[in-house]
Coordinates of C-alpha atoms in Angstrom, one line a residue:
X1 CA 0.0 0.0 0.1
X2 CA 1.6 3.4 -1.1
X3 CA 1.7 6.5 0.9
X4 CA -1.0 8.2 -1.4
X5 CA -3.2 5.4 -0.4
X6 CA -2.4 5.7 3.3
X7 CA -3.4 9.0 3.0
X8 CA -6.8 8.6 1.3
X9 CA -7.6 6.0 3.9
X10 CA -7.2 8.3 6.5
X11 CA -10.1 10.5 4.9
X12 CA -12.3 7.3 5.4
X13 CA -11.2 6.4 8.8
X14 CA -13.8 5.8 11.6
X15 CA -12.6 7.3 14.5
X16 CA -14.1 6.3 18.2
X17 CA -17.4 8.1 18.9
X18 CA -15.8 9.8 21.7
X19 CA -13.4 11.6 19.7
X20 CA -16.0 12.4 17.0
X21 CA -18.4 13.9 19.2
X22 CA -15.5 16.0 20.4
X23 CA -13.8 16.9 17.4
X24 CA -17.3 17.8 16.1
X25 CA -18.4 20.0 18.6
X26 CA -15.0 22.0 18.0
X27 CA -16.0 22.3 14.2
X28 CA -19.6 23.7 15.3
X29 CA -17.8 26.1 17.7
X30 CA -16.0 27.5 14.9
X31 CA -18.8 27.9 12.5
X32 CA -21.5 28.8 15.0
X33 CA -21.4 32.3 15.1
X34 CA -21.5 32.8 11.4
X35 CA -24.4 30.4 10.9
X36 CA -26.8 32.3 13.0
X37 CA -25.3 36.0 11.7
X38 CA -27.3 35.3 8.2
X39 CA -30.5 34.7 9.2
X40 CA -30.6 37.2 12.1
X41 CA -29.6 39.9 9.4
X42 CA -32.2 39.0 7.0
X43 CA -34.9 38.5 9.5
X44 CA -34.1 42.0 10.8
X45 CA -34.3 43.5 7.3
X46 CA -37.5 41.9 6.8
X47 CA -38.7 43.2 10.3
X48 CA -39.9 39.6 11.3
X49 CA -40.6 38.9 15.0
X50 CA -38.4 37.2 17.3
X51 CA -40.4 33.8 16.8
X52 CA -39.7 33.7 12.9
X53 CA -36.2 34.9 13.1
X54 CA -35.8 32.0 15.9
X55 CA -37.3 29.6 13.3
X56 CA -34.9 31.0 10.6
X57 CA -31.7 30.3 12.5
X58 CA -33.3 27.0 13.4
X59 CA -33.8 26.3 9.8
X60 CA -30.2 27.3 9.2
X61 CA -29.0 24.7 11.8
X62 CA -30.9 22.1 10.1
X63 CA -29.4 22.5 6.7
X64 CA -25.9 23.0 8.1
X65 CA -26.4 19.6 9.4
X66 CA -28.2 18.1 6.6
X67 CA -25.8 20.0 3.9
X68 CA -22.6 18.6 5.7
X69 CA -23.9 15.0 5.9
X70 CA -24.4 15.3 2.2
X71 CA -20.8 16.6 1.8
X72 CA -19.1 14.0 4.3
X73 CA -21.2 10.8 3.3
X74 CA -21.5 11.5 -0.2
X75 CA -24.4 10.1 -2.5
X76 CA -23.1 7.2 -4.8
X77 CA -19.5 9.5 -5.2
X78 CA -21.8 11.6 -7.3
X79 CA -22.8 14.1 -5.3
X80 CA -20.9 15.1 -1.9
X81 CA -16.9 15.6 -1.8
X82 CA -16.3 13.1 1.0
X83 CA -14.0 15.4 2.9
X84 CA -14.4 16.7 6.6
X85 CA -16.3 19.7 5.3
X86 CA -18.7 21.5 7.2
X87 CA -21.4 23.3 5.3
X88 CA -23.5 26.5 6.4
X89 CA -25.3 29.2 4.8
X90 CA -23.0 31.5 3.0
X91 CA -22.3 35.2 3.6
X92 CA -21.8 35.5 -0.1
X93 CA -25.7 35.6 -0.5
X94 CA -26.3 38.5 2.2
X95 CA -25.9 41.3 -0.1
X96 CA -28.4 39.9 -2.7
X97 CA -31.0 38.6 -0.3
X98 CA -31.0 42.1 1.5
X99 CA -31.9 43.9 -1.5
X100 CA -34.8 41.7 -2.0
X101 CA -35.6 42.0 1.8
X102 CA -35.6 45.9 1.4
X103 CA -37.9 46.1 -1.7
X104 CA -40.4 44.1 0.0
X105 CA -39.9 44.9 3.7
X106 CA -42.3 47.8 3.7
X107 CA -45.4 46.2 1.8
X108 CA -45.3 42.7 2.7
X109 CA -42.2 41.1 4.5
X110 CA -43.3 37.6 3.8
X111 CA -43.7 37.9 0.3
X112 CA -39.7 39.1 0.1
X113 CA -39.1 36.0 2.5
X114 CA -40.7 33.6 -0.1
X115 CA -39.1 35.5 -3.1
X116 CA -35.7 34.7 -1.3
X117 CA -36.6 31.0 -0.8
X118 CA -37.5 30.5 -4.6
X119 CA -34.2 32.4 -5.9
X120 CA -32.1 30.1 -3.4
X121 CA -33.8 26.9 -4.8
X122 CA -33.2 27.8 -8.3
X123 CA -29.9 29.0 -7.7
X124 CA -29.2 25.5 -6.3
X125 CA -30.3 24.0 -9.0
X126 CA -28.0 26.3 -11.1
X127 CA -25.2 25.3 -9.0
X128 CA -25.7 21.5 -9.2
X129 CA -26.1 21.7 -13.2
X130 CA -22.9 24.0 -13.7
X131 CA -20.7 21.7 -11.5
X132 CA -18.9 19.8 -13.9
X133 CA -18.4 22.7 -16.3
X134 CA -17.3 25.2 -13.9
X135 CA -13.5 24.3 -14.0
X136 CA -14.0 26.2 -17.7
X137 CA -15.3 29.5 -16.4
X138 CA -13.0 29.9 -13.4
X139 CA -10.9 31.9 -15.5
X140 CA -13.3 34.7 -15.7
X141 CA -13.0 34.3 -11.6
X142 CA -9.0 35.1 -11.1
X143 CA -8.1 36.9 -7.8
X144 CA -8.8 40.2 -9.2
X145 CA -12.5 39.2 -9.7
X146 CA -12.8 37.2 -6.4
X147 CA -10.9 39.3 -4.5
X148 CA -13.1 42.3 -5.3
X149 CA -16.4 40.7 -4.6
X150 CA -15.3 39.2 -1.1
X151 CA -14.1 42.8 -0.4
X152 CA -17.5 44.1 -1.6
X153 CA -19.1 41.4 0.4
X154 CA -17.4 42.3 3.7
X155 CA -18.1 46.2 3.3
X156 CA -21.5 45.6 2.7
X157 CA -22.0 43.4 6.0
X158 CA -19.8 45.8 8.1
X159 CA -22.7 48.4 8.4
X160 CA -24.9 45.8 9.6
X161 CA -22.5 45.3 12.5
X162 CA -22.3 49.0 13.5
X163 CA -26.1 49.0 13.6
X164 CA -25.9 45.9 16.2
X165 CA -23.5 47.8 18.0
X166 CA -25.8 50.8 18.5
X167 CA -28.5 48.5 19.9
X168 CA -32.2 48.2 18.4
X169 CA -32.4 51.0 15.8
X170 CA -35.4 53.4 16.1
X171 CA -35.4 52.8 20.0
X172 CA -34.4 55.4 22.4
X173 CA -31.6 53.4 23.7
X174 CA -30.0 53.2 20.2
X175 CA -26.5 54.4 20.3
X176 CA -26.4 55.0 24.2
X177 CA -22.9 54.7 26.0
X178 CA -24.3 51.5 27.3
X179 CA -24.6 49.4 24.2
X180 CA -21.6 51.0 22.7
X181 CA -19.4 50.1 25.9
X182 CA -21.0 46.4 25.6
X183 CA -20.2 46.1 21.9
X184 CA -16.4 47.3 22.7
X185 CA -16.0 45.2 25.6
X186 CA -16.9 42.3 23.1
X187 CA -14.6 43.3 20.5
X188 CA -11.7 43.9 23.1
X189 CA -12.1 40.2 24.5
X190 CA -12.1 38.7 21.1
X191 CA -8.8 40.7 20.3
X192 CA -7.2 39.8 23.4
X193 CA -7.6 36.3 22.7
X194 CA -6.5 36.5 19.4
X195 CA -3.6 37.9 20.8
X196 CA -3.0 35.7 23.6
X197 CA -3.9 32.1 22.3
X198 CA -2.7 30.2 19.3
X199 CA -4.4 27.4 17.4
X200 CA -7.9 26.1 18.3
X201 CA -8.8 28.9 20.6
X202 CA -7.6 31.6 18.4
X203 CA -10.4 29.9 15.7
X204 CA -13.3 30.3 18.1
X205 CA -12.3 33.9 19.5
X206 CA -15.4 35.1 18.1
X207 CA -17.5 32.6 20.0
X208 CA -15.9 32.9 23.2
X209 CA -16.2 36.9 22.7
X210 CA -20.0 36.5 22.1
X211 CA -20.3 34.2 25.2
X212 CA -18.4 36.3 27.5
X213 CA -20.1 39.4 26.1
X214 CA -23.6 37.9 26.8
X215 CA -22.7 37.0 30.1
X216 CA -21.5 40.7 30.9
X217 CA -24.7 42.1 29.2
X218 CA -26.7 39.9 31.7
X219 CA -25.0 41.4 34.6
X220 CA -25.6 44.8 32.9
X221 CA -29.3 44.0 32.8
X222 CA -29.3 44.7 29.3
X223 CA -30.0 40.7 28.3
X224 CA -33.6 39.5 27.4
X225 CA -34.1 35.4 27.2
X226 CA -37.7 35.5 28.0
X227 CA -38.1 34.0 24.3
X228 CA -36.3 30.9 25.8
X229 CA -38.8 30.4 28.3
X230 CA -41.6 30.7 25.7
X231 CA -40.3 29.1 22.8
X232 CA -41.2 25.0 22.2
X233 CA -39.1 22.3 23.5
X234 CA -39.2 20.4 20.4
X235 CA -40.2 21.7 16.8
X236 CA -39.9 20.2 13.2
X237 CA -38.9 22.5 10.6
X238 CA -41.6 21.7 7.9
X239 CA -41.0 22.3 4.2
X240 CA -42.2 25.6 2.8
X241 CA -43.3 27.0 6.0
X242 CA -43.8 30.6 4.6
X243 CA -44.2 29.4 1.1
X244 CA -42.3 29.9 -2.0
X245 CA -42.3 32.7 -4.9
X246 CA -40.2 33.0 -8.2
X247 CA -38.9 36.2 -9.5
X248 CA -36.9 36.3 -12.6
X249 CA -34.4 39.3 -11.1
X250 CA -33.9 37.6 -7.8
X251 CA -33.0 34.4 -9.4
X252 CA -30.5 35.8 -11.5
X253 CA -28.7 38.1 -8.7
X254 CA -28.3 34.9 -6.9
X255 CA -26.9 33.0 -9.8
X256 CA -24.2 35.7 -9.8
X257 CA -24.1 34.8 -6.1
X258 CA -23.5 31.2 -6.7
X259 CA -20.7 31.9 -9.2
X260 CA -19.0 33.7 -6.3
X261 CA -19.8 30.8 -3.9
X262 CA -18.9 28.0 -6.4
X263 CA -15.5 30.1 -6.8
X264 CA -14.7 30.4 -3.0
X265 CA -15.7 26.7 -2.5
X266 CA -13.3 25.4 -5.4
X267 CA -10.5 27.2 -3.5
X268 CA -11.3 25.8 0.1
X269 CA -12.1 22.3 -1.1
X270 CA -8.8 22.2 -3.1
X271 CA -7.1 23.6 0.3
X272 CA -8.9 20.7 2.2
X273 CA -8.0 17.9 0.0
X274 CA -4.2 18.9 0.2
X275 CA -4.7 19.0 4.1
X276 CA -5.9 15.7 4.0
X277 CA -3.7 14.2 1.5
X278 CA -6.2 13.9 -1.1
X279 CA -5.5 14.3 -4.9
X280 CA -6.6 18.0 -5.2
X281 CA -6.5 17.6 -9.2
X282 CA -9.5 15.0 -8.7
X283 CA -12.2 16.7 -10.9
X284 CA -15.0 14.1 -10.0
X285 CA -14.6 14.7 -6.5
X286 CA -14.4 18.8 -7.0
X287 CA -17.7 18.4 -9.0
X288 CA -19.2 16.1 -6.7
X289 CA -18.7 18.9 -3.8
X290 CA -20.2 21.7 -6.0
X291 CA -23.1 19.5 -6.6
X292 CA -23.5 19.1 -2.9
X293 CA -23.5 22.4 -2.6
X294 CA -26.1 23.0 -5.0
X295 CA -28.3 20.5 -3.7
X296 CA -27.9 21.7 -0.1
X297 CA -29.0 25.2 -1.4
X298 CA -32.2 23.4 -3.4
X299 CA -33.1 22.2 -0.2
X300 CA -32.5 25.2 1.5
X301 CA -35.0 26.8 -0.4
X302 CA -37.5 24.3 0.5
X303 CA -36.4 24.3 4.3
X304 CA -36.5 27.9 4.9
X305 CA -33.3 29.3 4.6
X306 CA -30.4 30.4 2.3
X307 CA -27.7 29.6 -0.1
X308 CA -25.2 27.3 1.2
X309 CA -21.1 27.0 0.9
X310 CA -18.3 25.5 2.7
X311 CA -17.3 27.3 5.6
X312 CA -13.6 28.5 5.4
X313 CA -12.6 28.2 9.0
X314 CA -13.6 24.9 9.2
X315 CA -11.0 24.2 6.8
X316 CA -8.6 25.8 9.1
X317 CA -9.6 23.7 12.2
X318 CA -8.9 20.7 10.0
X319 CA -5.5 22.2 9.2
X320 CA -4.8 22.9 12.9
X321 CA -5.8 19.5 14.3
X322 CA -4.5 17.2 11.6
X323 CA -7.5 14.9 11.4
X324 CA -8.8 14.1 8.0
X325 CA -11.6 11.7 8.6
X326 CA -14.6 13.1 7.1
X327 CA -16.6 11.2 9.6
X328 CA -15.8 14.3 11.8
X329 CA -17.6 16.5 9.8
X330 CA -20.7 13.6 9.6
X331 CA -20.5 14.0 13.8
X332 CA -20.7 17.9 13.4
X333 CA -23.5 17.3 10.8
X334 CA -25.5 15.0 13.0
X335 CA -24.9 17.4 16.0
X336 CA -26.2 20.5 14.3
X337 CA -29.3 18.5 13.0
X338 CA -30.3 17.9 16.6
X339 CA -29.8 21.3 17.6
X340 CA -32.2 22.4 15.2
X341 CA -35.2 20.1 16.8
X342 CA -34.8 22.1 19.8
X343 CA -36.0 25.7 19.5
X344 CA -35.1 26.6 22.9
X345 CA -31.6 26.2 22.0
X346 CA -31.8 28.6 19.0
X347 CA -33.9 30.9 21.1
X348 CA -30.4 31.4 23.3
X349 CA -28.8 32.3 19.9
X350 CA -31.1 34.8 18.7
X351 CA -31.6 36.5 22.3
X352 CA -28.0 37.3 22.4
X353 CA -28.1 41.3 22.9
X354 CA -27.5 43.3 19.6
X355 CA -24.4 45.2 21.0
X356 CA -22.5 41.9 21.6
X357 CA -23.5 40.7 17.9
X358 CA -22.2 44.1 17.0
X359 CA -19.0 43.9 18.6
X360 CA -17.9 40.5 17.2
X361 CA -19.4 41.2 13.9
X362 CA -17.1 44.2 13.6
X363 CA -14.5 41.7 13.5
X364 CA -16.3 39.0 11.7
X365 CA -17.4 40.8 8.8
X366 CA -14.3 42.9 8.9
X367 CA -12.5 39.3 8.4
X368 CA -14.4 38.8 5.2
X369 CA -13.4 42.1 3.7
X370 CA -9.8 41.4 4.8
X371 CA -9.7 38.1 3.1
X372 CA -10.9 39.9 0.0
X373 CA -8.2 42.4 0.4
X374 CA -5.3 39.4 0.5
X375 CA -6.8 38.1 -2.3
X376 CA -6.0 41.4 -4.5
X377 CA -2.4 41.3 -3.0
X378 CA -1.9 38.4 -5.0
X379 CA -2.8 40.7 -8.3
X380 CA -0.3 42.0 -10.5
X381 CA -1.2 46.0 -11.0
X382 CA 1.9 46.6 -13.4
X383 CA 1.6 47.4 -17.0
X384 CA -2.3 46.8 -17.0
X385 CA -5.7 48.3 -15.7
X386 CA -6.1 46.2 -12.7
X387 CA -6.0 49.0 -10.5
X388 CA -8.5 51.2 -12.0
X389 CA -10.7 48.0 -12.4
X390 CA -10.8 47.5 -8.6
X391 CA -11.3 51.1 -7.9
X392 CA -14.1 51.3 -10.4
X393 CA -15.8 48.1 -9.0
X394 CA -15.6 48.9 -5.1
X395 CA -16.3 52.5 -5.9
X396 CA -19.6 51.3 -7.7
X397 CA -20.3 48.7 -4.9
X398 CA -20.2 51.3 -2.3
X399 CA -23.4 53.2 -3.8
X400 CA -26.2 51.3 -1.9
X401 CA -23.8 51.2 1.1
X402 CA -23.0 54.7 1.5
X403 CA -26.4 55.9 0.2
X404 CA -29.0 53.3 0.5
X405 CA -31.9 55.4 -1.0
X406 CA -29.9 55.9 -4.2
X407 CA -32.1 53.9 -6.1
X408 CA -35.2 54.3 -4.7
X409 CA -37.0 55.4 -8.1
X410 CA -35.9 52.3 -9.8
X411 CA -38.6 49.7 -10.2
X412 CA -38.7 46.7 -8.2
X413 CA -36.4 44.4 -10.3
X414 CA -33.7 47.1 -10.3
X415 CA -33.7 47.7 -6.7
X416 CA -33.3 43.9 -6.3
X417 CA -30.3 44.0 -8.7
X418 CA -28.5 47.4 -7.7
X419 CA -29.1 47.4 -4.2
X420 CA -27.1 44.7 -3.6
X421 CA -23.1 45.9 -3.1
X422 CA -22.3 42.3 -4.1
X423 CA -24.1 41.9 -7.4
X424 CA -23.1 45.7 -8.3
X425 CA -19.4 44.7 -7.4
X426 CA -19.6 41.5 -9.2
X427 CA -21.1 42.4 -12.4
X428 CA -18.8 45.6 -12.5
X429 CA -15.8 43.5 -12.1
X430 CA -16.7 40.9 -14.5
X431 CA -17.7 43.1 -17.0
X432 CA -14.5 45.3 -16.7
X433 CA -11.8 42.1 -16.4
X434 CA -13.3 41.0 -19.8
X435 CA -13.1 44.2 -21.7
X436 CA -9.5 45.0 -20.2
X437 CA -8.2 41.3 -19.7
X438 CA -9.8 38.8 -21.6
X439 CA -10.9 40.9 -25.0
X440 CA -8.2 40.0 -27.6
X441 CA -6.6 37.9 -25.6
X442 CA -4.4 35.2 -27.3
X443 CA -5.6 31.7 -26.4

């Protein structure tokens, strides 16, 4: 048996149950904050009540668990990467989905939610069908494009964190000293943990910061966990609970999002394959992983949540622990699935005070932008127009962030398309990259 075979076998190695549970919890700790952030952001944009937001978080955990099982166990080597991959709701879709929410929140929030789910389902089908041919499109998503898009993604999320840091917008307490102090304390805790710790603790610094920030909020008397007492003990996430509707503009905007997700997922899967000693040039495994993302997003639209992708921080956990067994991911998926059945558990997450989430969010979303800037650092800016492309794309993407009412006279389809910083930035950088770098290029 050669060295390569040995390494591949490590991916399929079944560890003792106790080890699987502990390692699975470790993976959940690294992705937990991100998994609940997206449904909370979108629920607040739509003006949903705490019960509805709690349900969206439960649905997010359920599909994170199911998506992770699809990836780690696989379906006949055709769907799923069969790597220790942890799925979750992707931040990439927040901008486009927020634009949908902002378009409909003033009239009928549930219509906005239904259109989000419809676009999620169809975009998942798009990802599934595009999986085997996506490699041919990767040339249109070099670091210049992907770095710009991810930077725009982070920049669009940071204002959300700042609003959280102030408390609840529109209330007399918004922006008071107590809220800002609590956000600052949470932020400082995370920074200190990052400074003093190495390895795993650094990876869960945001989670630790949220936990400690919430405990401090309880002592300050600003935490309200009354929804935990009123939440059901057990609940099943029924398909199409809020209904589903299809809007062509919303669907097309999520097609762009899926291209970004697939680009990011490809890079993360290649990295994870290398960590696990699996042939990173295995096109069939890569396509199966992308089909897994697509199927997860299709199911997400049916089960009341949003587009999925591989969580990059869990690739970091695999690198730190050196554990290559895909069944660690399976254990994480089972635990996430179990959590989703208990609304009181998810009610704890949704009851975390906004300033605590704001302090953590400034770092969490800032990291998204920083990752984009890191990719842009790989770009050559000498003897070409790449600097102009980046500048123009980010400048255009900042329009709905800096002046949200800029497109207020646009029709509904225009608002969905142009009120998303990610969609605007993605379209701009894609077009400019083709015009300046691809047209006339010798093949």
